[in-house]
PDB file of C-alpha atoms in Angstrom:
ATOM      1  CA  PHE A   1     -24.376 -52.346  53.361  1.00 44.00           C
ATOM      2  CA  SER A   2     -24.396 -48.606  53.564  1.00 49.00           C
ATOM      3  CA  GLN A   3     -21.338 -46.595  52.520  1.00 51.00           C
ATOM      4  CA  LYS A   4     -22.161 -43.670  54.780  1.00 54.00           C
ATOM      5  CA  PRO A   5     -20.197 -45.055  57.746  1.00 55.00           C
ATOM      6  CA  MET A   6     -17.216 -45.670  55.452  1.00 54.00           C
ATOM      7  CA  HIS A   7     -17.332 -42.040  54.317  1.00 55.00           C
ATOM      8  CA  ARG A   8     -17.205 -41.036  57.932  1.00 56.00           C
ATOM      9  CA  PHE A   9     -13.986 -42.967  58.477  1.00 53.00           C
ATOM     10  CA  PHE A  10     -12.183 -42.499  55.151  1.00 55.00           C
ATOM     11  CA  GLY A  11     -13.859 -39.427  53.810  1.00 56.00           C
ATOM     12  CA  ARG A  12     -15.001 -38.733  50.277  1.00 60.00           C
ATOM     13  CA  LYS A  13     -12.673 -38.607  47.304  1.00 60.00           C
ATOM     14  CA  LYS A  14     -11.920 -35.041  46.545  1.00 59.00           C
ATOM     15  CA  LYS A  15     -12.402 -33.801  42.992  1.00 59.00           C
ATOM     16  CA  LYS A  16      -9.251 -32.787  41.244  1.00 62.00           C
ATOM     17  CA  GLU A  17      -9.080 -29.037  41.090  1.00 64.00           C
ATOM     18  CA  GLU A  18      -8.529 -27.657  37.609  1.00 67.00           C
ATOM     19  CA  THR A  19      -5.494 -25.471  37.152  1.00 68.00           C
ATOM     20  CA  PRO A  20      -6.584 -21.979  36.093  1.00 70.00           C
ATOM     21  CA  LYS A  21      -5.583 -21.137  32.570  1.00 76.00           C
ATOM     22  CA  VAL A  22      -2.899 -18.484  32.380  1.00 75.00           C
ATOM     23  CA  ASP A  23      -2.821 -16.002  29.522  1.00 83.00           C
ATOM     24  CA  LEU A  24       0.792 -15.444  28.518  1.00 83.00           C
ATOM     25  CA  GLY A  25      -0.123 -12.101  26.998  1.00 85.00           C
ATOM     26  CA  ASP A  26      -1.414 -10.838  30.353  1.00 87.00           C
ATOM     27  CA  VAL A  27       1.714 -12.151  32.066  1.00 88.00           C
ATOM     28  CA  SER A  28       3.922 -10.297  29.587  1.00 87.00           C
ATOM     29  CA  LYS A  29       1.974  -7.058  30.043  1.00 90.00           C
ATOM     30  CA  GLY A  30       2.255  -7.397  33.832  1.00 90.00           C
ATOM     31  CA  LEU A  31       6.027  -7.838  33.614  1.00 90.00           C
ATOM     32  CA  GLU A  32       6.273  -4.877  31.268  1.00 90.00           C
ATOM     33  CA  THR A  33       4.268  -2.687  33.669  1.00 91.00           C
ATOM     34  CA  ARG A  34       6.507  -3.629  36.606  1.00 92.00           C
ATOM     35  CA  GLY A  35       9.586  -2.951  34.480  1.00 91.00           C
ATOM     36  CA  ASP A  36       8.261   0.512  33.572  1.00 92.00           C
ATOM     37  CA  GLU A  37       7.648   1.303  37.227  1.00 94.00           C
ATOM     38  CA  ILE A  38      11.211   0.310  38.149  1.00 93.00           C
ATOM     39  CA  GLU A  39      12.574   2.310  35.205  1.00 92.00           C
ATOM     40  CA  THR A  40      10.735   5.375  36.518  1.00 93.00           C
ATOM     41  CA  LYS A  41      12.329   4.914  39.965  1.00 93.00           C
ATOM     42  CA  ILE A  42      15.787   4.541  38.394  1.00 91.00           C
ATOM     43  CA  SER A  43      15.316   7.753  36.402  1.00 91.00           C
ATOM     44  CA  LYS A  44      14.266   9.603  39.578  1.00 92.00           C
ATOM     45  CA  ILE A  45      17.359   8.372  41.450  1.00 90.00           C
ATOM     46  CA  GLU A  46      19.664   9.332  38.578  1.00 90.00           C
ATOM     47  CA  LYS A  47      18.180  12.826  38.582  1.00 92.00           C
ATOM     48  CA  GLN A  48      18.903  13.118  42.326  1.00 90.00           C
ATOM     49  CA  LEU A  49      22.456  11.861  41.798  1.00 91.00           C
ATOM     50  CA  ARG A  50      23.150  14.534  39.171  1.00 91.00           C
ATOM     51  CA  ALA A  51      21.919  17.227  41.536  1.00 91.00           C
ATOM     52  CA  ILE A  52      24.070  15.861  44.396  1.00 89.00           C
ATOM     53  CA  LYS A  53      27.103  15.730  42.123  1.00 90.00           C
ATOM     54  CA  LEU A  54      26.762  19.437  41.333  1.00 89.00           C
ATOM     55  CA  LYS A  55      26.437  20.238  45.027  1.00 88.00           C
ATOM     56  CA  ILE A  56      29.509  18.151  45.932  1.00 86.00           C
ATOM     57  CA  LYS A  57      31.608  20.125  43.424  1.00 86.00           C
ATOM     58  CA  LYS A  58      30.621  23.335  45.198  1.00 88.00           C
ATOM     59  CA  THR A  59      31.546  22.093  48.716  1.00 86.00           C
ATOM     60  CA  LYS A  60      34.989  22.094  50.287  1.00 88.00           C
ATOM     61  CA  PRO A  61      36.959  18.839  50.576  1.00 85.00           C
ATOM     62  CA  ASN A  62      36.663  17.029  53.937  1.00 84.00           C
ATOM     63  CA  SER A  63      33.771  19.258  54.967  1.00 87.00           C
ATOM     64  CA  SER A  64      30.725  17.902  56.768  1.00 89.00           C
ATOM     65  CA  SER A  65      28.477  18.993  53.912  1.00 89.00           C
ATOM     66  CA  ARG A  66      30.517  16.994  51.424  1.00 86.00           C
ATOM     67  CA  ARG A  67      30.488  13.905  53.674  1.00 87.00           C
ATOM     68  CA  THR A  68      26.716  14.152  54.075  1.00 90.00           C
ATOM     69  CA  LEU A  69      26.198  14.505  50.335  1.00 89.00           C
ATOM     70  CA  SER A  70      28.611  11.664  49.616  1.00 89.00           C
ATOM     71  CA  ASN A  71      26.816   9.297  52.000  1.00 90.00           C
ATOM     72  CA  LYS A  72      23.476  10.164  50.427  1.00 90.00           C
ATOM     73  CA  ALA A  73      24.942   9.568  46.972  1.00 90.00           C
ATOM     74  CA  ARG A  74      26.273   6.144  48.011  1.00 92.00           C
ATOM     75  CA  GLN A  75      22.865   5.154  49.340  1.00 91.00           C
ATOM     76  CA  LEU A  76      21.151   6.275  46.146  1.00 91.00           C
ATOM     77  CA  ILE A  77      23.683   4.368  44.044  1.00 92.00           C
ATOM     78  CA  ARG A  78      22.978   1.172  46.008  1.00 92.00           C
ATOM     79  CA  GLN A  79      19.240   1.672  45.445  1.00 92.00           C
ATOM     80  CA  ARG A  80      19.795   2.320  41.761  1.00 91.00           C
ATOM     81  CA  ASN A  81      21.884  -0.837  41.359  1.00 92.00           C
ATOM     82  CA  MET A  82      19.235  -2.892  43.129  1.00 94.00           C
ATOM     83  CA  TYR A  83      16.463  -1.530  40.922  1.00 94.00           C
ATOM     84  CA  ALA A  84      18.574  -2.021  37.792  1.00 92.00           C
ATOM     85  CA  LYS A  85      19.202  -5.656  38.746  1.00 94.00           C
ATOM     86  CA  ASN A  86      15.479  -6.256  39.280  1.00 94.00           C
ATOM     87  CA  ARG A  87      14.727  -4.532  35.983  1.00 92.00           C
ATOM     88  CA  ASP A  88      17.139  -6.804  34.131  1.00 93.00           C
ATOM     89  CA  HIS A  89      15.539  -9.867  35.727  1.00 94.00           C
ATOM     90  CA  LEU A  90      12.082  -8.693  34.683  1.00 92.00           C
ATOM     91  CA  MET A  91      13.284  -8.071  31.130  1.00 92.00           C
ATOM     92  CA  ASN A  92      14.685 -11.603  30.930  1.00 93.00           C
ATOM     93  CA  GLN A  93      11.460 -13.055  32.308  1.00 92.00           C
ATOM     94  CA  GLN A  94       9.386 -11.056  29.840  1.00 90.00           C
ATOM     95  CA  PHE A  95      11.598 -12.229  26.985  1.00 92.00           C
ATOM     96  CA  ASN A  96      11.092 -15.862  27.987  1.00 92.00           C
ATOM     97  CA  VAL A  97       7.336 -15.368  28.288  1.00 91.00           C
ATOM     98  CA  GLU A  98       7.192 -13.733  24.856  1.00 91.00           C
ATOM     99  CA  GLN A  99       9.163 -16.603  23.346  1.00 92.00           C
ATOM    100  CA  THR A 100       6.771 -19.120  24.883  1.00 90.00           C
ATOM    101  CA  ARG A 101       3.745 -17.133  23.717  1.00 89.00           C
ATOM    102  CA  PHE A 102       5.070 -16.937  20.161  1.00 91.00           C
ATOM    103  CA  ALA A 103       5.780 -20.670  20.126  1.00 92.00           C
ATOM    104  CA  THR A 104       2.271 -21.414  21.411  1.00 89.00           C
ATOM    105  CA  GLU A 105       0.680 -19.145  18.814  1.00 90.00           C
ATOM    106  CA  ASN A 106       2.761 -20.741  16.056  1.00 93.00           C
ATOM    107  CA  ILE A 107       1.573 -24.205  17.076  1.00 93.00           C
ATOM    108  CA  LYS A 108      -2.023 -22.991  17.148  1.00 91.00           C
ATOM    109  CA  ASN A 109      -1.676 -21.373  13.731  1.00 93.00           C
ATOM    110  CA  THR A 110      -0.075 -24.523  12.338  1.00 94.00           C
ATOM    111  CA  LYS A 111      -2.964 -26.663  13.601  1.00 93.00           C
ATOM    112  CA  GLU A 112      -5.505 -24.296  12.067  1.00 93.00           C
ATOM    113  CA  MET A 113      -3.626 -24.269   8.759  1.00 93.00           C
ATOM    114  CA  VAL A 114      -3.427 -28.078   8.679  1.00 94.00           C
ATOM    115  CA  SER A 115      -7.147 -28.331   9.446  1.00 93.00           C
ATOM    116  CA  ALA A 116      -7.954 -25.839   6.676  1.00 93.00           C
ATOM    117  CA  MET A 117      -5.759 -27.739   4.204  1.00 94.00           C
ATOM    118  CA  LYS A 118      -7.514 -31.010   5.058  1.00 92.00           C
ATOM    119  CA  SER A 119     -10.913 -29.398   4.481  1.00 92.00           C
ATOM    120  CA  ALA A 120      -9.740 -27.909   1.190  1.00 92.00           C
ATOM    121  CA  LYS A 121      -8.342 -31.276   0.107  1.00 91.00           C
ATOM    122  CA  ALA A 122     -11.667 -32.971   0.813  1.00 88.00           C
ATOM    123  CA  GLU A 123     -13.576 -30.305  -1.120  1.00 88.00           C
ATOM    124  CA  LEU A 124     -11.198 -30.537  -4.080  1.00 87.00           C
ATOM    125  CA  LYS A 125     -11.461 -34.311  -4.094  1.00 86.00           C
ATOM    126  CA  VAL A 126     -15.260 -34.190  -4.143  1.00 84.00           C
ATOM    127  CA  GLY A 127     -15.243 -31.496  -6.803  1.00 81.00           C
ATOM    128  CA  LEU A 128     -12.872 -33.398  -9.099  1.00 81.00           C
ATOM    129  CA  GLU A 129     -14.763 -36.666  -8.854  1.00 81.00           C
ATOM    130  CA  ASP A 130     -17.412 -35.391 -11.281  1.00 78.00           C
ATOM    131  CA  THR A 131     -14.902 -33.628 -13.521  1.00 78.00           C
ATOM    132  CA  ASN A 132     -13.701 -35.241 -16.740  1.00 81.00           C
ATOM    133  CA  ILE A 133     -10.407 -33.762 -17.902  1.00 83.00           C
ATOM    134  CA  ASP A 134     -10.802 -35.209 -21.413  1.00 84.00           C
ATOM    135  CA  GLU A 135     -14.203 -33.589 -21.676  1.00 85.00           C
ATOM    136  CA  ILE A 136     -12.734 -30.248 -20.654  1.00 86.00           C
ATOM    137  CA  GLU A 137      -9.984 -30.540 -23.273  1.00 89.00           C
ATOM    138  CA  ASP A 138     -12.569 -31.377 -25.963  1.00 88.00           C
ATOM    139  CA  LEU A 139     -14.652 -28.406 -24.877  1.00 89.00           C
ATOM    140  CA  HIS A 140     -11.607 -26.153 -25.096  1.00 90.00           C
ATOM    141  CA  ASP A 141     -10.810 -27.404 -28.610  1.00 90.00           C
ATOM    142  CA  ASP A 142     -14.418 -26.861 -29.706  1.00 90.00           C
ATOM    143  CA  MET A 143     -14.330 -23.298 -28.384  1.00 92.00           C
ATOM    144  CA  ASP A 144     -11.126 -22.601 -30.324  1.00 92.00           C
ATOM    145  CA  GLU A 145     -12.703 -23.888 -33.525  1.00 91.00           C
ATOM    146  CA  LEU A 146     -15.856 -21.828 -32.984  1.00 92.00           C
ATOM    147  CA  LEU A 147     -13.826 -18.679 -32.355  1.00 92.00           C
ATOM    148  CA  ASP A 148     -11.806 -19.285 -35.519  1.00 91.00           C
ATOM    149  CA  ASP A 149     -15.010 -19.730 -37.508  1.00 89.00           C
ATOM    150  CA  THR A 150     -16.439 -16.545 -36.010  1.00 92.00           C
ATOM    151  CA  GLU A 151     -13.298 -14.611 -36.951  1.00 89.00           C
ATOM    152  CA  GLU A 152     -13.454 -15.909 -40.506  1.00 88.00           C
ATOM    153  CA  ILE A 153     -17.121 -14.913 -40.784  1.00 90.00           C
ATOM    154  CA  ASN A 154     -16.322 -11.409 -39.559  1.00 86.00           C
ATOM    155  CA  GLU A 155     -13.581 -11.046 -42.172  1.00 84.00           C
ATOM    156  CA  ILE A 156     -15.961 -12.171 -44.923  1.00 82.00           C
ATOM    157  CA  MET A 157     -18.712  -9.803 -43.771  1.00 80.00           C
ATOM    158  CA  GLY A 158     -16.225  -6.932 -43.571  1.00 74.00           C
ATOM    159  CA  ARG A 159     -15.125  -7.159 -47.196  1.00 68.00           C
ATOM    160  CA  THR A 160     -15.829  -4.209 -49.511  1.00 63.00           C
ATOM    161  CA  TYR A 161     -17.341  -4.601 -52.944  1.00 59.00           C
ATOM    162  CA  GLY A 162     -15.888  -3.026 -56.081  1.00 57.00           C
ATOM    163  CA  VAL A 163     -12.860  -1.573 -54.278  1.00 54.00           C
ATOM    164  CA  PRO A 164      -9.446  -3.094 -54.789  1.00 56.00           C
ATOM    165  CA  GLU A 165      -7.646  -4.193 -51.682  1.00 56.00           C
ATOM    166  CA  GLU A 166      -4.415  -2.344 -52.500  1.00 61.00           C
ATOM    167  CA  LEU A 167      -3.530   0.647 -54.708  1.00 57.00           C
ATOM    168  CA  ASP A 168      -0.192   1.342 -56.315  1.00 64.00           C
ATOM    169  CA  ASP A 169       1.317   4.862 -56.317  1.00 62.00           C
ATOM    170  CA  ASP A 170      -0.229   5.939 -59.647  1.00 71.00           C
ATOM    171  CA  GLU A 171      -3.666   4.667 -58.682  1.00 68.00           C
ATOM    172  CA  LEU A 172      -3.397   6.381 -55.329  1.00 66.00           C
ATOM    173  CA  MET A 173      -2.541   9.756 -56.905  1.00 71.00           C
ATOM    174  CA  ASP A 174      -5.409   9.403 -59.380  1.00 74.00           C
ATOM    175  CA  GLU A 175      -7.792   8.671 -56.521  1.00 69.00           C
ATOM    176  CA  LEU A 176      -6.580  11.731 -54.595  1.00 71.00           C
ATOM    177  CA  ASP A 177      -6.903  13.974 -57.662  1.00 76.00           C
ATOM    178  CA  THR A 178     -10.456  12.759 -58.161  1.00 78.00           C
ATOM    179  CA  LEU A 179     -11.320  13.496 -54.534  1.00 74.00           C
ATOM    180  CA  GLU A 180      -9.772  16.971 -54.823  1.00 78.00           C
ATOM    181  CA  ASP A 181     -11.908  17.746 -57.882  1.00 78.00           C
ATOM    182  CA  GLU A 182     -14.997  16.596 -55.998  1.00 73.00           C
ATOM    183  CA  PHE A 183     -14.100  18.860 -53.053  1.00 71.00           C
ATOM    184  CA  GLU A 184     -13.678  21.874 -55.353  1.00 78.00           C
ATOM    185  CA  GLU A 185     -17.034  21.220 -56.993  1.00 78.00           C
ATOM    186  CA  GLU A 186     -18.722  21.010 -53.573  1.00 72.00           C
ATOM    187  CA  GLU A 187     -17.137  24.325 -52.507  1.00 76.00           C
ATOM    188  CA  GLU A 188     -18.332  26.029 -55.693  1.00 76.00           C
ATOM    189  CA  GLU A 189     -21.852  24.725 -55.129  1.00 75.00           C
ATOM    190  CA  GLN A 190     -21.833  26.016 -51.563  1.00 72.00           C
ATOM    191  CA  GLN A 191     -20.670  29.457 -52.705  1.00 69.00           C
ATOM    192  CA  GLU A 192     -23.451  29.618 -55.285  1.00 67.00           C
ATOM    193  CA  GLU A 193     -26.005  28.894 -52.554  1.00 63.00           C
ATOM    194  CA  VAL A 194     -24.773  31.846 -50.381  1.00 55.00           C
ATOM    195  CA  PRO A 195     -26.735  35.150 -50.911  1.00 58.00           C
ATOM    196  CA  ASP A 196     -24.939  37.913 -52.841  1.00 58.00           C
ATOM    197  CA  PHE A 197     -24.928  40.403 -49.971  1.00 52.00           C
ATOM    198  CA  LEU A 198     -23.127  37.900 -47.732  1.00 51.00           C
ATOM    199  CA  VAL A 199     -20.563  37.235 -50.456  1.00 50.00           C
ATOM    200  CA  SER A 200     -20.025  41.001 -50.917  1.00 58.00           C
ATOM    201  CA  ALA A 201     -19.617  41.532 -47.183  1.00 55.00           C
ATOM    202  CA  ALA A 202     -17.106  38.716 -46.930  1.00 55.00           C
ATOM    203  CA  SER A 203     -15.161  40.057 -49.919  1.00 60.00           C
ATOM    204  CA  ALA A 204     -15.156  43.564 -48.459  1.00 60.00           C
ATOM    205  CA  ALA A 205     -13.884  42.323 -45.110  1.00 63.00           C
ATOM    206  CA  LYS A 206     -11.175  40.385 -46.889  1.00 63.00           C
ATOM    207  CA  ASP A 207     -10.116  43.487 -48.875  1.00 65.00           C
ATOM    208  CA  VAL A 208     -10.001  45.613 -45.709  1.00 60.00           C
ATOM    209  CA  LYS A 209      -7.804  43.055 -43.986  1.00 64.00           C
ATOM    210  CA  HIS A 210      -5.485  42.915 -47.011  1.00 63.00           C
ATOM    211  CA  ASN A 211      -5.205  46.741 -47.121  1.00 66.00           C
ATOM    212  CA  ASP A 212      -4.401  46.893 -43.400  1.00 69.00           C
ATOM    213  CA  GLU A 213      -1.655  44.345 -43.827  1.00 70.00           C
ATOM    214  CA  GLU A 214      -0.130  46.306 -46.726  1.00 69.00           C
ATOM    215  CA  ARG A 215      -0.256  49.557 -44.710  1.00 72.00           C
ATOM    216  CA  ASP A 216       1.475  47.915 -41.749  1.00 71.00           C
ATOM    217  CA  GLU A 217       4.206  46.549 -44.027  1.00 70.00           C
ATOM    218  CA  ASN A 218       4.756  50.000 -45.614  1.00 68.00           C
ATOM    219  CA  THR A 219       4.963  51.657 -42.206  1.00 70.00           C
ATOM    220  CA  ALA A 220       7.506  49.121 -40.975  1.00 66.00           C
ATOM    221  CA  GLU A 221       9.561  49.530 -44.165  1.00 66.00           C
ATOM    222  CA  GLY A 222       9.553  53.321 -43.753  1.00 64.00           C
ATOM    223  CA  LYS A 223      10.851  53.040 -40.195  1.00 64.00           C
ATOM    224  CA  ARG A 224      13.658  50.738 -41.285  1.00 65.00           C
ATOM    225  CA  VAL A 225      14.701  53.259 -43.992  1.00 59.00           C
ATOM    226  CA  GLU A 226      14.684  56.146 -41.504  1.00 63.00           C
ATOM    227  CA  ALA A 227      16.780  54.143 -39.093  1.00 62.00           C
ATOM    228  CA  LYS A 228      19.369  53.463 -41.829  1.00 60.00           C
ATOM    229  CA  GLU A 229      19.533  57.169 -42.792  1.00 61.00           C
ATOM    230  CA  ILE A 230      20.048  58.231 -39.171  1.00 62.00           C
ATOM    231  CA  ALA A 231      22.779  55.666 -38.733  1.00 57.00           C
TER     232      ALA A 231
END
């Protein structure tokens, strides 16, 4: 039995059309664009109303010019109110769309976070299966003992031989006096190694400097005496 005649009488079952997916972000941007356009029109009307107001003030009461300007102002006010009402509606619609978009994104983020937490839990579980906490604690204790032993070895290797650990005040002064004597002996040896002409030149330069200093002091003293006599 062929089904072709039946299709002729009853027709074929139509496939259910899929509803196109709507991006809430695009909807919000569209509402915002329409709101900006209306806001521009409102600003233009308000500018015209300010100009008409100035003209009305300059016209005489009950004149034809004033009546014409007043009628135009009333018409512009009605247009402005209509645009303002539409703008408010668009703002409310955009607010609702934004709320829905935020709620949808929050749900999506929550699902992703839950999925990531499940994956992390599985990885942690697998990783801890082969981990022995007691073994880790023993390893940590062994490392502490090894570090303590290493520190003790370093202290032993850093000890000095034949030098007391601490010196009292008298011993300290004796040690410093001994070092001072050694320094003086080294300086004398260095001076003996310097040629005579260098020693003479250094002594001469030192004498010249000393004489200059004495001359400057005498000159300053003479000026002070003169100043006292003048006073």
